[in-house]
Amino acid sequence: MGTAALGPAERSAALDRMASQELDVVVIGGGVVGAGVALDAVTRGLSVGLVEARDFASGTSSRSSKLIHGGLRYLEQFNFDLVREALRERSLLLQRIAPHLVRPVPFLFPLTHPGWERPYVGAGLVLYDTLGLSFGYSRGMPGHRHLSRRRALRIAPALKRSAFTGAVQYWDAGVDDARYVMTMLRTAATYGADVASRAQAVGFLREGERVTGVRVRDLESGTEFDVRARQVVNATGVWTDDIQELVGGRGQIHVKASKGIHLVVPRDRIHSLTGIIMRTEKSVLFVIPWGRHWIIGTTDTEWTLDKVHPAASRMDIDYLLDHVNSVLAVPLTRDDVEGVYAGLRPLLAGESEETSKLSREHVVAHPVPGLVMVAGGKFTTYRVMAADAVDAVAHGLDRRVPPSCTDQVPLAGAEGYRALWNSRHRLARSSGLHVARIEHLLQRYGSMIDEVLELIERDPSLGRPLSGADDYLRAEIVHAATHEGARHLNDALTRRTRISIETFHRGSAVAQEAAELMARPLGWDTEQVKREVEYFTKRVEAERASQEQDTDREADAIRLGAPEIVPVALPEGHGV
Ligand SMILES: Cc1cc2nc3c(=O)[nH]c(=O)nc-3n(C[C@H](O)[C@H](O)[C@H](O)COP(=O)(O)OP(=O)(O)OC[C@H]3O[C@@H](n4cnc5c(N)ncnc54)[C@H](O)[C@@H]3O)c2cc1C
């Protein structure tokens, strides 16, 4: 079975099919949860449609810390079930479902209190490693180890000697969150799901109290149509309450947003062979290896402003720099920061006012017949959330639906990945690309690397790196448009590639070249190319300016100054 592409023709066909038949289930939201629900449902034999108002994964699911983890700090809260569940998912994703996308990541925990801290952290990590083992899968990564200060400095010379007394190293896993979601959607489409981005749910179809489908606006053409479905799933993360408002009445689930920001700095600014984790007053701070960069995060503050473009303020950035500099021998400055991104955690509203103490667990509810809501949780446990949501869907369908089988369904590109990895030198010879380039491609596409290599074979100029972002080949931009559902320049530079956070120019220096590459597959004329570049450049400028502002409110106001290339249907401030 070939992997379905998500190009423009496939999008049109998916929208036509959604408009012309009654589906078993239509999913609102193309983040990790919605994509997970679509894959779970279609692999149980249900007919499935998914609509995403913006780009796939453009909400929280491209803005996380990119860790597939048990959450070490939940151990401190004695939330063992949550940790166990997440570690089981970590093993599954790493070893069976997406070995091409999920990778082990080492972390060093510098100890600062002589005496009690080493046995305390050590005991926690024994438990963490053990919980990660107990499911018939191996952990898929080494266990933790204790290090003296001298040995820790050998693997992390960047640490300030006086800032710690010794260390413990342990392993977790990392992922490119946006690519994971897009790959999951390609997988769902391959099994027969119809998926479309820039398609917004603007209302519900009702028969009496019962929800019988959604009214969808194709934001690219401005046309509206009904999608009839026996069950509708609201998987809209921090927009959950807005969708509930469209249905009317009080929802059972309330979701509030907590902002977390990250900085990206070049790898050479922190001399270390391992990631670093350290405590902060409220939570933890990670320094995460990310290709030729480090990601530093995160913050945790309440956010009630624009949900589409949460803005990082100067205060957020200084907070992270101050904390990370407390352990670094050579402090980082704002000039070292290549990229900044901010995301909103969808937190179930709870008793505690402090957002970092609210639950990360998920809830599934059936607020009215025909509608299922799923919210909360975290990226790592999306599969469990999706299975629970589709169980609720099945409950509402009057026929027997098989149980979830996504623990047995590798994502597109996983099959054959290890064999290709072992053959990477041969692939390098046959393609004429450097082996390091092949490795980079394999870790982004897995066995779908063929699709990219074929483009280069047909047009060798696509085998050149983008000038100004040489981690990426020109072919990858074309492929993003033809196969990966990128419909605008921002999609390709922000989520299919991560050029907008991995370069000091934040993508502006490659915008023209990338837009020209996307023009042919997307049918853009020179006017549209110009428009795409203009919108992208304005976005980068607005983001930079917002990051100079002291407060959230000022940062938000400046960020909102940059227009949307495809505006959503409801007025600004409504939250959708
Ligand atoms: C700073 C930060 C760090 C994090 N780090 C981690 C981590 O390291 N590991 C981990 O496991 N988890 C992490 N998380 C949590 C994780 O990222 C989220 O739980 C997860 O991405 C939420 O996915 P979602 O699908 O629920 O929401 P989203 O990704 O936001 O998806 C919802 C989608 O619904 C769409 N939508 C809204 N309204 C409509 C409409 N009317 N019609 C159509 N579509 C609509 C939106 O455009 C959006 O794309 C982190 C979160 C944050 C903020």
XYZ file of C-alpha atoms and ligand atoms in Angstrom:
629
model
C 0.000 0.000 0.000
C 1.571 3.343 -1.078
C 1.427 6.221 1.398
C -1.272 8.796 0.649
C -0.048 12.273 -0.226
C -1.708 15.373 1.212
C -1.265 17.591 -1.841
C -3.788 20.134 -3.174
C -5.624 17.622 -5.383
C -6.014 15.202 -2.485
C -7.364 18.031 -0.304
C -10.031 18.936 -2.883
C -11.017 15.304 -3.287
C -11.217 14.865 0.511
C -13.467 17.934 0.859
C -15.722 16.705 -1.971
C -16.083 13.286 -0.373
C -16.778 14.786 3.055
C -19.523 16.933 1.530
C -21.185 14.094 -0.336
C -21.604 11.210 2.105
C -22.563 10.553 5.685
C -19.466 9.630 7.683
C -19.229 7.561 10.841
C -17.128 10.257 12.457
C -15.872 13.734 11.689
C -13.031 15.107 13.787
C -12.596 18.839 14.435
C -8.937 19.740 15.011
C -5.733 18.598 13.310
C -3.382 18.610 16.295
C -1.904 15.456 17.769
C -5.176 14.487 19.470
C -7.412 14.994 16.424
C -4.912 13.226 14.153
C -4.705 10.411 16.709
C -8.500 10.102 16.791
C -8.676 9.997 12.977
C -6.065 7.226 12.816
C -7.652 5.256 15.645
C -11.117 5.480 14.103
C -10.124 4.670 10.525
C -8.081 1.648 11.633
C -11.168 0.336 13.436
C -12.950 0.327 10.091
C -14.934 3.564 10.532
C -15.385 6.156 7.787
C -13.586 9.296 8.952
C -13.194 12.949 8.026
C -10.971 15.527 9.756
C -11.086 19.291 9.401
C -8.382 21.662 10.633
C -9.000 25.417 10.569
C -5.375 26.414 10.003
C -2.348 24.282 9.157
C -2.030 20.794 10.623
C -0.335 20.969 14.046
C -0.301 24.762 13.963
C -1.787 24.940 17.478
C -0.077 23.520 20.529
C 1.136 20.406 18.718
C 4.019 22.184 16.981
C 5.004 24.252 20.017
C 5.794 21.683 22.728
C 9.104 20.788 24.372
C 9.147 17.912 21.867
C 9.695 15.266 24.523
C 8.082 11.856 24.587
C 8.426 11.325 28.278
C 6.952 9.977 31.454
C 7.260 13.345 33.166
C 9.828 12.926 35.902
C 8.183 15.553 38.049
C 4.869 13.657 38.172
C 6.767 11.086 40.239
C 7.260 13.752 42.880
C 3.492 14.189 42.895
C 3.152 10.380 43.348
C 1.220 10.197 40.070
C 2.635 6.762 39.221
C -0.205 5.679 36.925
C 0.294 8.709 34.710
C 4.047 8.108 34.542
C 3.617 4.397 33.864
C 1.145 5.037 31.059
C 3.369 7.667 29.446
C 6.463 5.452 29.656
C 4.582 2.600 28.033
C 3.718 4.965 25.193
C 7.338 6.099 25.008
C 8.473 2.490 24.445
C 5.790 1.860 21.846
C 6.441 5.034 19.868
C 10.191 4.622 19.978
C 10.336 0.978 19.050
C 7.288 0.149 16.993
C 5.094 3.038 15.952
C 7.563 5.710 14.880
C 11.202 4.628 15.268
C 12.092 7.063 12.452
C 10.659 10.063 14.295
C 11.175 9.362 18.005
C 14.701 9.199 19.387
C 16.327 8.624 22.789
C 17.696 11.796 24.405
C 20.138 11.863 27.356
C 19.635 14.358 30.202
C 22.003 15.374 32.954
C 20.513 16.399 36.274
C 23.088 18.554 38.093
C 22.847 18.100 41.876
C 23.119 21.213 43.979
C 22.526 19.962 47.534
C 25.189 17.660 48.935
C 23.793 14.820 51.041
C 20.086 14.137 50.562
C 19.667 15.079 46.905
C 21.632 12.248 45.267
C 19.743 9.426 47.014
C 16.437 11.273 46.441
C 16.951 11.855 42.704
C 18.585 8.420 42.338
C 15.572 6.682 43.904
C 13.224 8.601 41.606
C 15.219 7.533 38.564
C 15.323 3.878 39.663
C 11.537 4.046 39.770
C 11.372 5.912 36.441
C 13.581 3.354 34.710
C 11.674 0.476 36.281
C 8.261 1.838 35.313
C 9.638 2.174 31.795
C 10.517 -1.530 31.720
C 7.446 -3.291 32.907
C 5.361 -3.826 29.799
C 6.850 -6.587 27.779
C 8.779 -4.001 25.758
C 12.327 -3.133 26.568
C 12.881 0.471 27.541
C 14.647 1.091 24.250
C 17.271 3.291 25.907
C 19.960 3.041 28.598
C 19.174 3.314 32.314
C 20.317 6.179 34.533
C 23.829 6.515 35.980
C 25.414 8.498 38.778
C 28.301 10.822 37.949
C 30.818 12.712 40.034
C 31.220 16.392 39.250
C 34.470 15.611 37.394
C 32.805 13.003 35.143
C 29.787 15.237 34.576
C 32.073 18.052 33.450
C 33.683 15.689 30.982
C 30.365 15.190 29.145
C 29.031 18.681 29.818
C 32.021 21.056 29.947
C 29.613 23.985 29.562
C 28.463 23.615 33.178
C 29.754 26.066 35.754
C 31.902 24.096 38.208
C 30.634 25.996 41.221
C 26.968 25.491 40.256
C 26.736 21.806 41.151
C 28.255 19.087 43.281
C 27.654 16.004 41.110
C 25.050 14.722 38.658
C 22.773 11.923 37.555
C 22.234 11.140 33.886
C 19.067 9.506 32.558
C 17.341 9.011 29.203
C 14.039 10.089 27.716
C 12.903 10.559 24.109
C 12.395 13.439 21.709
C 10.377 14.053 18.538
C 9.643 16.730 15.953
C 6.055 17.240 17.133
C 4.710 18.927 13.978
C 6.174 16.295 11.668
C 4.801 13.569 13.887
C 1.264 14.942 13.520
C 1.567 15.388 9.765
C 2.962 11.842 9.410
C 0.071 10.511 11.459
C -2.379 12.297 9.148
C -0.703 10.830 6.083
C -1.013 7.433 7.742
C -4.707 7.996 8.506
C -5.284 9.137 4.902
C -3.528 6.007 3.662
C -6.069 3.905 5.579
C -8.883 5.927 4.014
C -9.493 8.982 6.222
C -10.344 12.256 4.456
C -8.332 15.108 5.927
C -8.234 18.796 5.046
C -6.479 21.816 6.484
C -7.789 25.377 6.226
C -11.246 23.911 6.673
C -12.985 25.351 9.699
C -15.938 23.967 11.616
C -18.231 27.008 11.830
C -21.391 25.418 13.180
C -23.150 22.184 13.998
C -25.909 20.314 12.209
C -28.657 19.310 14.623
C -31.703 17.131 14.679
C -33.422 18.102 17.867
C -30.816 17.839 20.561
C -28.674 15.459 18.548
C -25.570 16.643 16.687
C -25.627 15.155 13.190
C -22.592 16.777 11.621
C -20.723 20.054 11.154
C -20.942 23.046 8.891
C -17.494 23.503 7.351
C -16.022 26.521 5.630
C -13.244 25.905 3.121
C -11.182 28.950 4.067
C -9.225 28.860 0.808
C -12.282 29.186 -1.451
C -14.735 30.738 1.011
C -17.356 28.067 0.232
C -19.368 26.378 2.963
C -20.880 22.914 3.080
C -22.341 20.381 5.491
C -20.475 17.299 6.616
C -22.964 14.769 7.914
C -21.619 12.365 10.494
C -23.045 9.922 13.012
C -20.565 11.217 15.595
C -18.515 14.410 15.797
C -15.326 14.622 17.871
C -14.169 17.960 19.262
C -10.393 17.673 19.540
C -9.527 21.346 19.534
C -7.200 21.678 22.528
C -7.313 25.221 23.906
C -10.275 25.987 21.570
C -12.441 23.308 23.218
C -14.686 25.829 24.974
C -15.173 27.853 21.773
C -16.472 24.779 19.984
C -18.680 24.026 22.953
C -20.127 27.531 22.560
C -21.031 26.709 18.949
C -23.086 23.780 20.233
C -24.662 25.938 22.890
C -25.138 25.205 26.539
C -22.634 24.632 29.278
C -19.896 22.150 28.445
C -18.737 19.419 30.782
C -15.118 20.109 29.992
C -13.467 23.441 30.522
C -10.023 24.004 29.157
C -7.780 26.851 30.146
C -4.515 27.865 28.559
C -1.097 28.092 30.134
C 1.697 29.604 28.069
C 5.094 27.973 27.737
C 7.887 29.504 25.663
C 11.131 28.030 24.311
C 14.376 29.498 23.023
C 16.530 27.927 20.322
C 20.308 28.521 20.360
C 23.069 27.092 18.130
C 24.663 23.880 19.367
C 28.115 25.491 19.742
C 26.839 27.963 22.369
C 26.557 25.170 24.947
C 29.426 22.713 24.922
C 27.773 19.470 26.018
C 27.191 15.928 24.804
C 23.988 15.645 26.792
C 20.773 17.530 27.471
C 20.362 19.138 30.874
C 17.400 19.268 33.230
C 17.233 21.505 36.266
C 14.680 22.535 38.818
C 13.045 25.962 38.814
C 10.784 27.466 41.487
C 7.640 26.285 39.709
C 8.682 23.365 37.597
C 11.722 22.167 35.615
C 13.838 23.648 32.874
C 15.162 21.566 29.991
C 18.094 22.128 27.667
C 17.210 19.714 24.872
C 19.504 18.630 22.006
C 17.843 19.522 18.692
C 19.985 18.743 15.636
C 22.567 21.519 15.365
C 20.759 23.479 18.069
C 19.529 23.412 21.645
C 15.957 24.047 22.722
C 15.659 25.703 26.133
C 12.325 25.701 27.936
C 9.954 26.270 29.369
C 7.824 28.770 31.253
C 4.384 28.199 32.708
C 2.099 31.216 33.024
C -1.605 31.788 32.619
C -2.636 33.094 29.154
C -5.974 34.700 28.328
C -5.050 36.615 25.140
C -4.915 35.520 21.469
C -4.838 31.726 21.221
C -3.623 31.486 17.650
C -0.379 33.393 18.138
C 0.622 33.294 21.787
C 3.449 35.801 22.092
C 6.684 35.464 24.030
C 7.568 38.649 25.909
C 10.969 39.989 26.928
C 10.151 38.850 30.460
C 9.638 35.243 29.340
C 12.912 35.246 27.422
C 14.869 36.794 30.289
C 13.386 34.264 32.694
C 14.757 31.371 30.646
C 18.132 33.021 30.069
C 18.527 33.804 33.791
C 17.741 30.251 34.802
C 19.909 28.510 32.265
C 22.775 30.934 32.912
C 22.773 29.955 36.575
C 24.445 26.657 35.580
C 26.468 27.710 32.531
C 30.129 28.744 32.720
C 29.722 31.091 29.730
C 26.343 32.794 30.007
C 24.021 33.048 27.011
C 22.830 36.461 25.888
C 19.869 37.520 23.782
C 22.250 37.660 20.816
C 22.676 33.897 21.038
C 18.957 33.298 20.557
C 18.125 32.109 17.031
C 14.504 31.267 17.535
C 11.702 31.697 20.032
C 8.342 29.953 20.092
C 5.395 29.968 22.438
C 2.624 27.424 22.923
C -0.485 26.988 25.036
C -1.038 23.945 27.225
C -4.645 22.781 27.125
C -5.251 22.296 30.827
C -8.436 20.958 32.296
C -9.737 23.638 34.576
C -9.368 22.454 38.145
C -9.429 23.569 41.706
C -5.923 24.994 41.882
C -5.304 28.472 40.535
C -1.651 27.740 39.784
C -1.602 26.426 36.220
C 1.461 24.243 36.739
C -0.457 22.306 39.385
C -3.475 21.629 37.157
C -3.897 18.122 35.767
C -2.203 16.986 32.560
C -4.554 14.017 32.408
C -7.294 13.883 29.840
C -11.059 13.752 29.849
C -13.508 12.354 27.317
C -17.138 13.469 27.501
C -20.381 13.072 25.553
C -22.001 16.468 26.246
C -24.885 15.947 23.803
C -25.842 12.936 21.679
C -23.639 12.759 18.592
C -20.782 14.816 20.036
C -17.670 13.583 21.837
C -15.149 15.938 23.407
C -11.609 14.985 24.256
C -9.165 17.340 25.925
C -6.211 17.682 28.261
C -3.439 15.073 28.344
C -0.083 15.550 26.690
C 1.566 14.781 23.383
C 3.142 11.563 24.688
C -0.228 10.020 25.575
C -2.191 11.095 22.487
C -2.780 7.460 21.489
C -4.480 6.654 24.785
C -6.624 9.794 24.513
C -7.562 8.897 20.952
C -8.509 5.328 21.874
C -10.708 6.584 24.731
C -12.381 9.130 22.451
C -13.094 6.526 19.752
C -14.463 4.159 22.418
C -16.941 6.925 23.215
C -17.694 7.321 19.486
C -18.270 3.565 19.234
C -20.663 3.760 22.145
C -22.731 6.264 20.189
C -22.826 4.167 16.985
C -25.423 1.448 16.999
C -23.116 -1.282 15.776
C -20.161 -3.262 17.056
C -16.844 -1.494 16.569
C -13.563 -3.365 17.113
C -11.208 -2.209 19.864
C -8.345 0.199 19.178
C -5.445 -1.361 17.287
C -3.127 1.641 16.957
C -0.555 -0.045 19.198
C -0.065 -2.349 16.178
C -0.090 0.360 13.497
C 3.306 1.820 12.603
C 3.172 5.314 11.139
C 4.013 5.909 7.494
C 7.773 5.695 7.008
C 8.358 3.342 9.952
C 8.192 0.141 7.948
C 11.653 -0.580 6.521
C 13.259 2.351 8.324
C 15.846 0.341 10.233
C 16.950 -1.548 7.122
C 17.332 1.741 5.259
C 19.266 3.236 8.180
C 21.658 0.286 8.016
C 21.994 0.888 4.258
C 22.518 4.624 4.520
C 26.028 4.517 3.061
C 24.724 2.686 -0.005
C 21.889 5.208 -0.289
C 24.432 8.012 -0.084
C 26.457 6.489 -2.910
C 23.447 5.872 -5.159
C 21.908 9.300 -4.593
C 25.124 11.301 -4.654
C 24.172 12.927 -1.329
C 26.439 12.962 1.720
C 25.697 10.290 4.291
C 24.986 12.954 6.930
C 22.319 14.337 4.605
C 20.789 10.872 4.143
C 20.690 10.436 7.926
C 18.901 13.762 8.294
C 16.393 12.758 5.630
C 15.821 9.302 7.129
C 15.059 10.847 10.503
C 12.456 13.120 8.920
C 10.866 10.815 6.346
C 11.822 7.260 7.341
C 11.228 4.948 4.402
C 9.327 7.739 2.611
C 12.804 9.120 1.802
C 12.192 7.632 -1.675
C 9.668 10.368 -2.390
C 12.282 13.062 -1.801
C 15.050 11.217 -3.662
C 12.733 10.739 -6.653
C 12.143 14.486 -6.849
C 15.902 15.021 -6.923
C 16.390 12.347 -9.553
C 13.879 14.120 -11.798
C 15.335 17.564 -11.132
C 18.899 17.517 -9.753
C 18.707 21.234 -8.835
C 16.384 20.155 -6.012
C 19.287 18.234 -4.463
C 20.932 21.534 -3.493
C 20.501 22.937 0.004
C 18.414 26.082 0.433
C 20.723 29.058 0.432
C 20.489 30.388 3.960
C 19.179 27.193 5.594
C 21.562 24.504 4.460
C 20.203 21.776 6.751
C 17.348 21.464 4.283
C 17.270 20.547 0.601
C 15.229 22.449 -1.942
C 13.413 19.166 -2.647
C 12.053 19.157 0.904
C 10.138 22.376 0.282
C 8.604 20.981 -2.905
C 7.790 17.739 -1.086
C 6.154 19.666 1.750
C 3.713 21.118 -0.807
C 3.139 17.985 -2.893
C 2.968 15.350 -0.142
C 2.760 16.934 3.305
C -0.158 19.336 3.121
C 1.878 22.575 3.265
C -0.383 25.135 1.587
C 1.484 28.330 2.425
C 5.068 29.443 2.868
C 4.685 29.651 6.634
C 3.616 25.979 6.781
C 6.809 24.894 5.028
C 9.218 27.152 6.947
C 7.630 26.767 10.384
C 6.306 23.209 10.608
C 7.433 20.923 7.724
C 10.937 22.315 8.243
C 11.900 24.281 11.364
C 13.797 27.009 9.534
C 11.818 29.742 11.304
C 13.336 28.783 14.677
C 16.658 27.331 13.542
C 18.162 30.382 11.819
C 18.987 33.885 13.020
C 17.080 35.289 10.039
C 14.081 33.145 11.113
C 13.327 32.155 7.559
C 13.237 35.576 5.892
C 16.459 34.925 3.981
C 15.020 31.808 2.316
C 11.434 33.014 1.940
C 11.743 34.015 -1.726
C 13.513 30.827 -2.806
C 11.112 28.614 -0.856
C 8.024 30.427 -2.178
C 9.267 30.005 -5.742
C 9.756 26.290 -5.106
C 6.204 25.948 -3.793
C 4.719 27.951 -6.670
C 4.561 25.176 -9.260
C 2.961 22.411 -7.142
C 0.500 24.865 -5.598
C -0.254 26.758 -8.811
C 0.853 30.177 -7.527
C 1.416 33.068 -9.910
C 4.064 35.729 -9.256
C 1.516 37.816 -7.332
C 0.831 34.963 -4.938
C 4.558 34.291 -4.475
C 4.978 37.944 -3.546
C 2.043 37.811 -1.159
C 3.380 34.690 0.566
C 6.793 36.275 1.080
C 5.244 39.505 2.351
C 2.992 37.760 4.867
C 5.809 35.584 6.105
C 8.190 38.507 6.488
C 5.574 40.542 8.358
C 4.988 37.636 10.703
C 8.704 37.340 11.477
C 8.962 41.092 12.064
C 5.909 41.141 14.337
C 7.249 38.221 16.346
C 10.634 39.844 16.786
C 9.013 43.100 17.888
C 6.662 41.324 20.298
C 9.673 39.684 21.934
C 11.014 43.136 22.808
C 7.890 43.971 24.837
C 7.901 43.727 28.600
C 4.458 42.317 29.206
C 2.163 39.692 27.682
C -0.424 42.309 26.817
C 2.049 44.488 24.877
C 3.619 41.474 23.163
C 0.179 40.193 22.146
C -0.887 43.560 20.722
C 2.230 43.782 18.533
C 2.023 40.173 17.355
C -1.589 40.666 16.325
C -0.454 43.464 14.017
C 0.692 40.883 11.430
C -2.216 39.749 9.235
C -3.181 36.110 8.574
C -2.648 34.789 5.059
C -5.861 32.758 5.382
C -8.033 34.415 8.023
C -10.404 32.168 9.960
C -14.137 32.747 9.798
C -14.930 34.405 13.096
C -13.844 37.922 14.091
C -10.592 38.478 15.979
C -10.894 38.114 19.686
C -13.547 35.412 19.440
C -10.768 32.917 19.969
C -11.220 30.532 17.042
C 5.131 24.755 26.192
C 4.596 23.373 26.063
C 5.442 22.286 26.198
C 4.933 20.996 26.094
N 5.805 19.958 26.138
C 5.340 18.703 26.010
C 6.256 17.622 25.962
O 7.473 17.808 25.952
N 5.751 16.364 25.882
C 4.409 16.124 25.858
O 4.039 14.971 25.846
N 3.509 17.138 25.840
C 3.946 18.412 25.906
N 3.074 19.466 25.867
C 1.640 19.190 25.737
C 1.217 18.888 24.296
O 1.932 19.668 23.380
C -0.270 19.122 24.119
O -0.968 18.413 25.110
C -0.800 18.673 22.749
O 0.006 19.142 21.701
C -2.222 19.162 22.567
O -2.708 18.703 21.335
P -4.199 18.975 20.864
O -4.395 18.197 19.615
O -5.130 18.737 21.997
O -4.268 20.545 20.598
P -3.749 21.411 19.346
O -2.457 20.921 18.856
O -3.808 22.838 19.752
O -4.813 21.113 18.224
C -6.098 21.688 18.201
C -6.387 22.105 16.776
O -7.766 22.442 16.631
C -7.847 23.408 15.601
N -9.146 24.080 15.652
C -9.605 24.940 16.591
N -10.837 25.367 16.271
C -11.176 24.752 15.111
C -12.335 24.787 14.265
N -13.394 25.552 14.557
N -12.349 24.037 13.136
C -11.278 23.254 12.813
N -10.165 23.205 13.578
C -10.116 23.933 14.712
C -6.687 24.340 15.917
O -6.323 25.130 14.819
C -5.611 23.344 16.339
O -4.736 23.008 15.291
C 3.546 20.778 25.908
C 2.699 21.867 25.743
C 3.219 23.161 25.797
C 2.340 24.328 25.571
